[in-house]
Structure formats: structure tokens, C-alpha cells
Short mmCIF file of N, CA and C in Angstrom, two decimals:
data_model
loop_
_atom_site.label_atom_id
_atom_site.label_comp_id
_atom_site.label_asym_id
_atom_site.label_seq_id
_atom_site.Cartn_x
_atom_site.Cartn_y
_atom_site.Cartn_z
N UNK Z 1 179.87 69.22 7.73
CA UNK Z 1 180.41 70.53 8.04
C UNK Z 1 180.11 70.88 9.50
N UNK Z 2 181.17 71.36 10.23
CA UNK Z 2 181.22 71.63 11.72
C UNK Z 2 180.25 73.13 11.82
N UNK Z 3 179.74 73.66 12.73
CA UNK Z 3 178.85 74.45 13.01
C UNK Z 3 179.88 75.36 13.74
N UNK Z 4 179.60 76.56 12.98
CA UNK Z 4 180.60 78.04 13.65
C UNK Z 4 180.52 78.60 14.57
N UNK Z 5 181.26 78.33 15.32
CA UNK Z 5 181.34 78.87 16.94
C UNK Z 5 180.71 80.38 17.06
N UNK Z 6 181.04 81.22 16.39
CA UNK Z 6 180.75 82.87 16.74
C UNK Z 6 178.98 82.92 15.47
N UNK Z 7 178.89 81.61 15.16
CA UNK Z 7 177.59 82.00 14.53
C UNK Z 7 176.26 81.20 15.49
N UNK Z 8 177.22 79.82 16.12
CA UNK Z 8 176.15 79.26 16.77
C UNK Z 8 175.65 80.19 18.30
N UNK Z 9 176.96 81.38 18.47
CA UNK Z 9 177.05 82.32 19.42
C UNK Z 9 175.56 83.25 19.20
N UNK Z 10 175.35 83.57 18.27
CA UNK Z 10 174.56 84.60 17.64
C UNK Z 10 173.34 83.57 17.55
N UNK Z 11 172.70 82.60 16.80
CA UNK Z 11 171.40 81.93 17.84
C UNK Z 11 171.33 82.01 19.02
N UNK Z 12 172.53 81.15 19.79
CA UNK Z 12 172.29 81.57 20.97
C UNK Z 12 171.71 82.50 21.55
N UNK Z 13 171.96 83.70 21.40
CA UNK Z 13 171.70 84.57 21.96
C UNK Z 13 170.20 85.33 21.73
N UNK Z 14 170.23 84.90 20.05
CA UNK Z 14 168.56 85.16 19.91
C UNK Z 14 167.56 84.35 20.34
N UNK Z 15 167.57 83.31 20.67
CA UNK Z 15 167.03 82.34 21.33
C UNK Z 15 166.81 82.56 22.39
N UNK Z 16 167.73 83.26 22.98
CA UNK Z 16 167.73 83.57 25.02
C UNK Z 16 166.62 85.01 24.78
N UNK Z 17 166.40 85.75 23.83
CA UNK Z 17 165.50 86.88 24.29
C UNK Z 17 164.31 87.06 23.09
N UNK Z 18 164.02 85.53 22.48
CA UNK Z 18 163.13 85.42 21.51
C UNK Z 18 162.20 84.60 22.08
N UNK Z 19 160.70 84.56 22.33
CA UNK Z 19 159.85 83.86 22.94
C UNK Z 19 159.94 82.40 22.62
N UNK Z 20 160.02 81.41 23.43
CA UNK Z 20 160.40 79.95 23.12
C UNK Z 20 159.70 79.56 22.01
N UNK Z 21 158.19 79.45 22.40
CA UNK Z 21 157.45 78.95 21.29
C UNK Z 21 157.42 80.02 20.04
N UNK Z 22 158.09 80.63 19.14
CA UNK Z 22 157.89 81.77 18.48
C UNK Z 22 158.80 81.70 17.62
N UNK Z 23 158.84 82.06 16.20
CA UNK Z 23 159.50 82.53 15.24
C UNK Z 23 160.39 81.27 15.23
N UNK Z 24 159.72 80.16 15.03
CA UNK Z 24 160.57 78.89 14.90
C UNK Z 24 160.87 79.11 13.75
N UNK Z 25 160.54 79.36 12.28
CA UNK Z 25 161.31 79.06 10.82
C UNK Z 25 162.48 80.34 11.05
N UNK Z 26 162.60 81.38 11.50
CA UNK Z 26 163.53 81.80 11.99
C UNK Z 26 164.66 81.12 12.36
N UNK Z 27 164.12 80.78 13.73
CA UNK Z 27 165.69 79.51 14.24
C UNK Z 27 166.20 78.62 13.86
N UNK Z 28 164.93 77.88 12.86
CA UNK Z 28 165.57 77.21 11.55
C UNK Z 28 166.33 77.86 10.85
N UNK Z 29 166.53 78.95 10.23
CA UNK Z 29 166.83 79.75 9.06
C UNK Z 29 168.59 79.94 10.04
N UNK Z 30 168.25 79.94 11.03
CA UNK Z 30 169.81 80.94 11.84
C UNK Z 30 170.38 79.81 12.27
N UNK Z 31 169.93 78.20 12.52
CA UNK Z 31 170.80 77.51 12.91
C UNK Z 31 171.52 76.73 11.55
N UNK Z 32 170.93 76.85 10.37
CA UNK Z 32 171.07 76.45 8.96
C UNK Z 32 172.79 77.50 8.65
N UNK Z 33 172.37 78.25 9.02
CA UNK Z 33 173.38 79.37 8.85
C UNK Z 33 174.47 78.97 9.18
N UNK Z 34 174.19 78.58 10.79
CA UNK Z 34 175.23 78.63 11.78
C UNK Z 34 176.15 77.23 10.98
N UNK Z 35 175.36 76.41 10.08
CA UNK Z 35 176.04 75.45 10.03
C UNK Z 35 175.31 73.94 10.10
N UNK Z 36 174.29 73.89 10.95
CA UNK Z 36 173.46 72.74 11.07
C UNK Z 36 172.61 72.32 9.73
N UNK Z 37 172.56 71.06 10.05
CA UNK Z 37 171.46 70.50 8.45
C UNK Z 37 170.23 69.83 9.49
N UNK Z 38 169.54 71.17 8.86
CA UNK Z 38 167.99 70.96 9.40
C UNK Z 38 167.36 70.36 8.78
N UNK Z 39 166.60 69.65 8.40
CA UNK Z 39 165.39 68.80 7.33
C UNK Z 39 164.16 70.21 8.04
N UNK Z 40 163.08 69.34 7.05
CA UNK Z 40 161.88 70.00 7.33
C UNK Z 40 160.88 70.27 8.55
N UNK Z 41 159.82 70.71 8.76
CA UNK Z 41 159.01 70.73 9.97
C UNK Z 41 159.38 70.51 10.64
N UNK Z 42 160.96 71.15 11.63
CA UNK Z 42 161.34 71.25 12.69
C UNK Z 42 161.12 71.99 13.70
N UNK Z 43 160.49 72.11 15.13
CA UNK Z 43 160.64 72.82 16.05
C UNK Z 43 161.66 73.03 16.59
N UNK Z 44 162.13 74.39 17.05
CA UNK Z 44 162.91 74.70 18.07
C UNK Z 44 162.46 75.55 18.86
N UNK Z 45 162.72 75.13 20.38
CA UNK Z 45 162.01 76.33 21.23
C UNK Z 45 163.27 76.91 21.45
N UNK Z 46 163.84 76.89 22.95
CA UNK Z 46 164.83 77.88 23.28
C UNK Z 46 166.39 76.47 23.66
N UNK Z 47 166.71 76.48 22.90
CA UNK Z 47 167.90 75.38 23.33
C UNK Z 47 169.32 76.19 23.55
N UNK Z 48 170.15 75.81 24.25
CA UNK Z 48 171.43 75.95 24.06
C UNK Z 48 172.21 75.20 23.55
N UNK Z 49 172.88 76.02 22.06
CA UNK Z 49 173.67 74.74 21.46
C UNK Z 49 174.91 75.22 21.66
N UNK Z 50 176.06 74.18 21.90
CA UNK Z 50 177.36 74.97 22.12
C UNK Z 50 178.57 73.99 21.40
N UNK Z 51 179.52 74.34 20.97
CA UNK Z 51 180.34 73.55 20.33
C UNK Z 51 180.74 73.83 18.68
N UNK Z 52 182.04 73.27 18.17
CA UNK Z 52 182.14 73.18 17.12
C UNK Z 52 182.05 72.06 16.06
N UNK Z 53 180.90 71.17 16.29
CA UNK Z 53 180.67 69.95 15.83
C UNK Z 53 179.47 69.83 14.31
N UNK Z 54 179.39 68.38 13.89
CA UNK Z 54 178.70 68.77 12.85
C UNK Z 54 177.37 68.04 13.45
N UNK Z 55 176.09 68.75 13.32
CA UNK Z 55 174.42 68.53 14.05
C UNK Z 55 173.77 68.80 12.66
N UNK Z 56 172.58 67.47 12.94
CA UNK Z 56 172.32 66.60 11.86
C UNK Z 56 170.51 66.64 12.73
N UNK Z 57 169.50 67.85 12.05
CA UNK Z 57 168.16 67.32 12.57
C UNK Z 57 167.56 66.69 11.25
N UNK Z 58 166.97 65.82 11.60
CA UNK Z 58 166.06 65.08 10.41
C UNK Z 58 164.73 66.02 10.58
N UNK Z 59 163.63 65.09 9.47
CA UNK Z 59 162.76 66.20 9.35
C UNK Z 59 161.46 65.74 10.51
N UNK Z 60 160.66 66.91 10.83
CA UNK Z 60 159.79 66.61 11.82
C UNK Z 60 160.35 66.39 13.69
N UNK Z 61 161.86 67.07 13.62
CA UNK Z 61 162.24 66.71 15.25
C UNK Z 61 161.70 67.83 16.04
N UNK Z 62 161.84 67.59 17.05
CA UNK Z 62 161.68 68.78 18.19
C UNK Z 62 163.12 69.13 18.95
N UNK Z 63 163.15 70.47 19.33
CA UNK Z 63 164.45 70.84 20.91
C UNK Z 63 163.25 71.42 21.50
N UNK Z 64 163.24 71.28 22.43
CA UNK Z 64 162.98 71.61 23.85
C UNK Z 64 163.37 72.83 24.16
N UNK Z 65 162.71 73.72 25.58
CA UNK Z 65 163.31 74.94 25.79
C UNK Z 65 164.32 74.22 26.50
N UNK Z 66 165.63 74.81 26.63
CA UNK Z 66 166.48 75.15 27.92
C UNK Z 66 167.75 73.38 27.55
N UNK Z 67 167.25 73.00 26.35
CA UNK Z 67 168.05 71.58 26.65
C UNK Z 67 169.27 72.11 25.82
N UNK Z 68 170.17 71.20 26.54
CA UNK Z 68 171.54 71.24 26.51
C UNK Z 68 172.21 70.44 25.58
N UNK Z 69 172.74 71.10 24.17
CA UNK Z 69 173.04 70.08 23.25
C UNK Z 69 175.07 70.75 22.96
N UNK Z 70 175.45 69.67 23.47
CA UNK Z 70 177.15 70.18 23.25
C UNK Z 70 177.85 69.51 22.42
N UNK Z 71 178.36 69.39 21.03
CA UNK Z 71 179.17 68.90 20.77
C UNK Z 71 181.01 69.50 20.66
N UNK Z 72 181.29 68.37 21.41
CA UNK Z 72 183.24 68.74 21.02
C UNK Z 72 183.86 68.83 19.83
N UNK Z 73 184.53 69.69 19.66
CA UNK Z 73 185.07 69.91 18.02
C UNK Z 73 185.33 68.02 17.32
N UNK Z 74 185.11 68.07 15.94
CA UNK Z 74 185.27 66.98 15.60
C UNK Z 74 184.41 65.58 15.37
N UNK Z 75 183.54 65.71 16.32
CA UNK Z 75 182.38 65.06 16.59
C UNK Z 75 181.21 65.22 16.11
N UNK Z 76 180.16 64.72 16.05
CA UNK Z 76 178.83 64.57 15.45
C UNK Z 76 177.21 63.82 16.22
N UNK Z 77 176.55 64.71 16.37
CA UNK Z 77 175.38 64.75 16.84
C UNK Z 77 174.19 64.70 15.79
N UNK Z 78 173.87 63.59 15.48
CA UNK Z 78 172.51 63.68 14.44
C UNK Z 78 171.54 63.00 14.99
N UNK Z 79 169.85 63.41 15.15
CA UNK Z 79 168.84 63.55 15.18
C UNK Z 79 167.82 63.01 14.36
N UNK Z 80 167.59 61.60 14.20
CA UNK Z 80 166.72 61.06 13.10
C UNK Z 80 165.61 62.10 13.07
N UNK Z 81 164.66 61.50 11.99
CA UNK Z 81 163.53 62.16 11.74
C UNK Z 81 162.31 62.08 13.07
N UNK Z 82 161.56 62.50 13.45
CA UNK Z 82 160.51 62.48 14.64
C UNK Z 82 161.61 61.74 15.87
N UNK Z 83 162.67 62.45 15.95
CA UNK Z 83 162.70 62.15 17.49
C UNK Z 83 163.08 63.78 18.15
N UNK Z 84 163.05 63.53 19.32
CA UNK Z 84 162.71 64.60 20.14
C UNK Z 84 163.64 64.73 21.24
N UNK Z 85 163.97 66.04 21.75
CA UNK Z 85 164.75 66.09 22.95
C UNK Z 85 164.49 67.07 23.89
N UNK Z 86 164.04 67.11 24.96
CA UNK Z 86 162.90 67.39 25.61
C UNK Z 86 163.52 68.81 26.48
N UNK Z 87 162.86 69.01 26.99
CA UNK Z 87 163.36 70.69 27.46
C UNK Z 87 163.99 70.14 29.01
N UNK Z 88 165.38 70.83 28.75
CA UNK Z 88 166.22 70.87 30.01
C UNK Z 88 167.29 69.56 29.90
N UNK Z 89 167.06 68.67 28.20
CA UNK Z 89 167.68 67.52 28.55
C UNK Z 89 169.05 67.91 28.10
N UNK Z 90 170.09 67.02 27.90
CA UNK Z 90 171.40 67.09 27.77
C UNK Z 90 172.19 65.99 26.99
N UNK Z 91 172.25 66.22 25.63
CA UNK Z 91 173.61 65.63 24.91
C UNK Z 91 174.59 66.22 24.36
N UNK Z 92 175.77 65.46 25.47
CA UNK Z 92 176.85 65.80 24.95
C UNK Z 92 177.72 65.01 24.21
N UNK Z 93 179.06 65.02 23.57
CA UNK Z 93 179.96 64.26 23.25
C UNK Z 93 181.39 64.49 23.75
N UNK Z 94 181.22 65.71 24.19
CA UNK Z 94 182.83 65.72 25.06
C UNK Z 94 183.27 64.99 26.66
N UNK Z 95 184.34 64.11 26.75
CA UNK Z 95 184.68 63.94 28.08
C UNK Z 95 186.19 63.85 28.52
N UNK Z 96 186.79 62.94 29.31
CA UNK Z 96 188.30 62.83 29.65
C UNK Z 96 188.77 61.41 29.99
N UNK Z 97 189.61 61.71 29.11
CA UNK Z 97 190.38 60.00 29.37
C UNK Z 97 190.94 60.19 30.69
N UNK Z 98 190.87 59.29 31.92
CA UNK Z 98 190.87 59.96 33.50
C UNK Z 98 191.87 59.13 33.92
N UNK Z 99 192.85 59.69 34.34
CA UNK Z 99 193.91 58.53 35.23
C UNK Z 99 195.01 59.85 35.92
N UNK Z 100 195.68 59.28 37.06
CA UNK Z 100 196.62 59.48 37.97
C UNK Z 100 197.55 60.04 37.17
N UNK Z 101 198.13 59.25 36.26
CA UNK Z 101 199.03 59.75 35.11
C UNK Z 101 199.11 61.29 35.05
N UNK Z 102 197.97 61.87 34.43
CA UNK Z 102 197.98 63.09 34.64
C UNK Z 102 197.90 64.47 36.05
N UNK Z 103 198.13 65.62 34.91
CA UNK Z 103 198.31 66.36 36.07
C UNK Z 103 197.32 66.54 37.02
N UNK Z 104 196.14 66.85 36.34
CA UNK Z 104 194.78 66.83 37.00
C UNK Z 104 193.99 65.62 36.44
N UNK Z 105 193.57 64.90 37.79
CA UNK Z 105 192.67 63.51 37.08
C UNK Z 105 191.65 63.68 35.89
N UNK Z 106 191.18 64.51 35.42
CA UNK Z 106 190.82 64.62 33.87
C UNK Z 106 192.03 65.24 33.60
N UNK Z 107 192.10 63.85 32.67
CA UNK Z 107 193.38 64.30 31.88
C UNK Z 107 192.97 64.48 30.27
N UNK Z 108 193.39 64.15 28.93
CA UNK Z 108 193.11 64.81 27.29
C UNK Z 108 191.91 64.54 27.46
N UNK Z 109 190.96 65.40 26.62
CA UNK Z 109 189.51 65.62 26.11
C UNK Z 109 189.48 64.88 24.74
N UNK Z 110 188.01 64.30 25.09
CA UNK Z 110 188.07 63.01 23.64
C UNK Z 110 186.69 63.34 23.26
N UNK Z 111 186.08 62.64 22.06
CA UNK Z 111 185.15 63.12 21.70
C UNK Z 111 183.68 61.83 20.99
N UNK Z 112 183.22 61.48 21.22
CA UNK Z 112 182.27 60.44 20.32
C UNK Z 112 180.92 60.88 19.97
N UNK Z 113 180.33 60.14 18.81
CA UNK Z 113 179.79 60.67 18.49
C UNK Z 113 177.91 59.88 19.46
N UNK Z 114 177.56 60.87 18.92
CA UNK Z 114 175.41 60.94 19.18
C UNK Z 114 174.63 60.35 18.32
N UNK Z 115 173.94 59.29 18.59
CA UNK Z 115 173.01 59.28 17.53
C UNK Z 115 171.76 58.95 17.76
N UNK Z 116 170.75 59.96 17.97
CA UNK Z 116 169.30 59.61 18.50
C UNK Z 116 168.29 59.06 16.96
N UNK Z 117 167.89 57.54 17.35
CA UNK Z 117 167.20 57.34 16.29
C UNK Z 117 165.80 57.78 15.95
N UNK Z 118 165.44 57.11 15.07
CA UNK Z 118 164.15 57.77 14.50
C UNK Z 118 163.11 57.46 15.10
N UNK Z 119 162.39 58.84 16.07
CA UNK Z 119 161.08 58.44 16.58
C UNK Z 119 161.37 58.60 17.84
N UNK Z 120 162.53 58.62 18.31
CA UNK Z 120 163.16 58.47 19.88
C UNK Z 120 163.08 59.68 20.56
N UNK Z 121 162.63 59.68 21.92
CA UNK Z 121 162.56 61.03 22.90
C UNK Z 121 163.51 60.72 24.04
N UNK Z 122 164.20 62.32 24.09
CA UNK Z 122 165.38 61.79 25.31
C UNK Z 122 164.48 63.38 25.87
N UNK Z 123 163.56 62.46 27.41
CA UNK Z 123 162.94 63.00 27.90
C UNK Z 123 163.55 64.21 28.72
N UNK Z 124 162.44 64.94 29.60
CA UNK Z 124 162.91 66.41 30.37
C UNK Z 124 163.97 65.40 31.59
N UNK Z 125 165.27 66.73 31.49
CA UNK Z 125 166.56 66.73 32.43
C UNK Z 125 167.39 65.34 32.03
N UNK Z 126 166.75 64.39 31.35
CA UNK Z 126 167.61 63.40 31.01
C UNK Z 126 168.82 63.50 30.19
N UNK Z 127 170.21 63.07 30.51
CA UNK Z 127 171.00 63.19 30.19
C UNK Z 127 171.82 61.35 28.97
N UNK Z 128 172.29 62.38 28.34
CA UNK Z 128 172.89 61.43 27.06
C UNK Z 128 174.69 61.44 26.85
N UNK Z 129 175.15 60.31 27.67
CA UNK Z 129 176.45 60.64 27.99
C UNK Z 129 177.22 60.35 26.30
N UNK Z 130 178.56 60.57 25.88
CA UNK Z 130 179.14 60.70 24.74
C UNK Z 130 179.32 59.57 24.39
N UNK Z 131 178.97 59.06 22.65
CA UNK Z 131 179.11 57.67 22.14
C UNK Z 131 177.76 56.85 22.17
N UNK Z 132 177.04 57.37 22.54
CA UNK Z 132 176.17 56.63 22.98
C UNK Z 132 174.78 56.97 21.62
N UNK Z 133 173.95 55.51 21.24
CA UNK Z 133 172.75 55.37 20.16
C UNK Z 133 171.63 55.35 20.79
N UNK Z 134 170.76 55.94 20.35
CA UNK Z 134 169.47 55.83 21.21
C UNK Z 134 168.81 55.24 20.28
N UNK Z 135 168.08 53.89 20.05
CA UNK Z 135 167.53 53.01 19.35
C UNK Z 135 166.11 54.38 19.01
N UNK Z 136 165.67 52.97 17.31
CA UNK Z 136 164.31 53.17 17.31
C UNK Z 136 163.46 53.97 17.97
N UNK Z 137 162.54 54.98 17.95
CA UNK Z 137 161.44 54.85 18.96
C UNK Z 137 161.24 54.26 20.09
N UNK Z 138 162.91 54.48 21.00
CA UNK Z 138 163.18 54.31 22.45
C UNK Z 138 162.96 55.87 23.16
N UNK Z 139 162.83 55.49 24.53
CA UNK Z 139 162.33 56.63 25.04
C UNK Z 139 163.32 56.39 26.84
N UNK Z 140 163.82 57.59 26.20
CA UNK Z 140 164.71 57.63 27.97
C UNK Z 140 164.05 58.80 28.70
N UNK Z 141 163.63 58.19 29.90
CA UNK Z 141 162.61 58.63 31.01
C UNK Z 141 163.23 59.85 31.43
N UNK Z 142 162.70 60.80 31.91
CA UNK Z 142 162.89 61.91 32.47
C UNK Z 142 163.91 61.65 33.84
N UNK Z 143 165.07 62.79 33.89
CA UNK Z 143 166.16 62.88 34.98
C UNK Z 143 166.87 61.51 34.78
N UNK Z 144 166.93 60.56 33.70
CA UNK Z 144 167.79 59.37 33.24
C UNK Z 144 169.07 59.74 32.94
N UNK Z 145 169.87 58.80 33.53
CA UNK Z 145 171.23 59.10 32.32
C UNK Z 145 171.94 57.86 31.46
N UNK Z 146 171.82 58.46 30.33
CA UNK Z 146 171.98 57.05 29.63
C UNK Z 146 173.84 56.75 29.17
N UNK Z 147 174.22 56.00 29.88
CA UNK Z 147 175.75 55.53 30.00
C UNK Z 147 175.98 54.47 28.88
N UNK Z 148 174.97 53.54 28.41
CA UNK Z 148 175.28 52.96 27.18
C UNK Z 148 174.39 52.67 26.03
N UNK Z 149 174.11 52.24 24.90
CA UNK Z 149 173.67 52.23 24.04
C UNK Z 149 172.14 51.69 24.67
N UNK Z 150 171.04 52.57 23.80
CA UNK Z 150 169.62 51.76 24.06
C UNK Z 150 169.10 51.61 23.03
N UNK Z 151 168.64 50.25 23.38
CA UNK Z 151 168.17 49.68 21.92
C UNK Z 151 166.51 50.15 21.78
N UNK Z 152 166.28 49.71 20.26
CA UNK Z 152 165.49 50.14 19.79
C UNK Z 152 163.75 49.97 20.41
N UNK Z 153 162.53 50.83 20.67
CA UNK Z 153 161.48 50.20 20.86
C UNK Z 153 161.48 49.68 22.12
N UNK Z 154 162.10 50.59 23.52
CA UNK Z 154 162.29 50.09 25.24
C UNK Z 154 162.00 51.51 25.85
N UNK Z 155 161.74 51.58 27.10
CA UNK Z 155 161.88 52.72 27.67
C UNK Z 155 163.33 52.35 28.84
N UNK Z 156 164.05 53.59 29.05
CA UNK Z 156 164.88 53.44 29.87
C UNK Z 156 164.58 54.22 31.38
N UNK Z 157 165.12 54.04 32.21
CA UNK Z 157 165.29 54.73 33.45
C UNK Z 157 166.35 54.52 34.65
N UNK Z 158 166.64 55.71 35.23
CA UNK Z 158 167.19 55.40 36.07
C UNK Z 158 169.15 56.46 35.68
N UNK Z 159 169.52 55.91 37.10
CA UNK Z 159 170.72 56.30 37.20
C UNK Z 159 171.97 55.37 37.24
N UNK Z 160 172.45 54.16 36.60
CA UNK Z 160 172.15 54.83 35.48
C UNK Z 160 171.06 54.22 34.68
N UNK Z 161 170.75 54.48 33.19
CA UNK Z 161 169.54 53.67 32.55
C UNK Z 161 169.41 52.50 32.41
N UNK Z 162 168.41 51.58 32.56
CA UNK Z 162 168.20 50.65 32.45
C UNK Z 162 167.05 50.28 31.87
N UNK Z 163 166.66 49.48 30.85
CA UNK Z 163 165.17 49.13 30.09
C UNK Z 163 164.22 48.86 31.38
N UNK Z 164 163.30 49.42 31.35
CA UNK Z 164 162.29 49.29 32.37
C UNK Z 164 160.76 48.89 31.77
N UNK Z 165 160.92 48.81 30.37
CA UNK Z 165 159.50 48.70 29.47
C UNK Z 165 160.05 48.32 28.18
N UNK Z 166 159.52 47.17 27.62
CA UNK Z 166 159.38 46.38 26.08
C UNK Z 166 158.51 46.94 25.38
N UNK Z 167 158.65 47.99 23.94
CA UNK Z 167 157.33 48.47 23.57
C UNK Z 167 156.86 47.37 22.48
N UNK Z 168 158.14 46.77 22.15
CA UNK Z 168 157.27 45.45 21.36
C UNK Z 168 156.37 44.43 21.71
N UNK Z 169 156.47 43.97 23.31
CA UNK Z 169 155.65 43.40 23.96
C UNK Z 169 154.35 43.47 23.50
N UNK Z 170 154.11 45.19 23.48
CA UNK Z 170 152.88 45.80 23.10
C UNK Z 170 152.03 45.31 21.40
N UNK Z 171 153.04 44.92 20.72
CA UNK Z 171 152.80 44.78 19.41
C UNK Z 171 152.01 43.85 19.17
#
């Protein structure tokens, strides 16, 4: 089920003048409303969610203050269990099929879907371009942007991301 535009309007807005860290089973309770399937022991600080898409938190995730979560009508954003998305970061799923053809070089709006796996942090200001899986208990580095799929158990970085760390190495 897609999440209601004039309800995800109304978190919004309580979120912008409700103390970040504060009255989290609240924002649970109002983003449940709005439409989202929250699991359990979820944090939310102050996020902006925008879109008419269907958002999927597993249980035990975190939002961040100030991060930017957009889905385009049609599309789907889900959130394994313990992963996290860090304050100020950004996933979206909307973009433009781009060519000359059209009138203005973004030309039709398309949509793919999100899928941050279980355990995974998409660190502060890092961005999560549309279509794109964030493996396992991968971790994309702060101010990253991740342009294609990251696999499971790596850290990424960079502009765009690139594995910069094996956490299985570690094993």
C-alpha cells in the first residue's frame, strides 16, 4: 500500500516542530497511519518523507534527523531490519529518461525501486541514487553516492561509490 500524500504531509510537519529525539512511538503511530509498515523498535528522529510510494521499515531501524527519503508514485523503498539511514542522507527512486528527443533534456519520470539490507547504514549526506540494493551489513561512507548496487559486508566511498573496505576480510 502506497503512503498518502496529504497524510505523509501531516508527519511532516509534526516532525519539523516536534523535538528530533522525542515522542518517537508517536512518529511511529503517524507514519503507520500515513501508510508505512513499521516493524518494531524503530527510531525516528526528524526525517523528511515525501512521495506517494509504498515504505517498508523492518524492526529495530533508525531515520536520522533531516534525511531525505523520496519515493515516486509506484515505487518502493524498504528498510531491512537494523539498518540505518543517517541524518541528512538521501534515498530516492525518482529520475528521467534523458535525451535530445525531448523538449527539455529530462524528458518522462521513471521510477525503481530501494532496497537497504539488513544491518546496512547509508551514512550522514550520503546519497542513494534510484534502483539501487544496499547489501548485507554494507556501509556507504558519509557524502557517498551510491550509483550501483553494493554488495553485501563492504564499505563504500566516494563519488561515485566504490568498495574501499572487505568486512569479511575481518572474519
Amino acid at each position: 500500500m502506497a503512503i498518502s500524500p496529504v497524510k505523509i504531509h501531516l508527519f511532516n510537519l509534526f516532525v519539523k516542530i516536534c523535538p528530533p529525539s522525542r515522542l518517537n512511538s508517536f512518529k511511529v503511530q503517524l507514519l503507520r497511519w500515513a501508510g508505512a509498515k513499521v516493524g518494531k523498535n524503530v527510531s525516528i528522529f526528524s526525517p523528511r518523507i515525501l512521495g506517494q510510494f509504498e515504505f517498508i521499515i523492518g524492526d529495530n531501524c533508525w531515520i536520522g534527523h533531516d534525511a531525505l527519503i523520496f519515493g515516486a508514485a509506484g515505487s518502493k523503498i524498504e528498510m531491512k531490519p537494523y539498518s540505518k539511514v543517517a541524518s541528512r542522507a538521501i534515498v530516492v527512486t525518482g529520475y528521467h529518461d534523458y535525451g535530445v528527443q525531448y523538449d527539455c533534456i529530462a524528458g518522462p519520470g521513471k521510477c525503481d525501486d530501494i532496497i537497504i539490507g539488513q544491518g546496512a547504514l547509508i551514512d550522514t549526506q550520503a546519497m542513494v541514487c534510484p534502483g539501487k540494493t544496499i547489501g548485507e551489513k554494507s556501509h556507504v561512507a558519509a557524502y557517498s553516492v551510491v550509483t550501483h548496487d553494493v554488495p553485501s559486508f563492504v564499505r563504500v566511498a566516494g563519488v561515485p561509490a566504490r568498495v574501499i573496505k572487505n568486512f569479511k576480510e575481518q572474519v
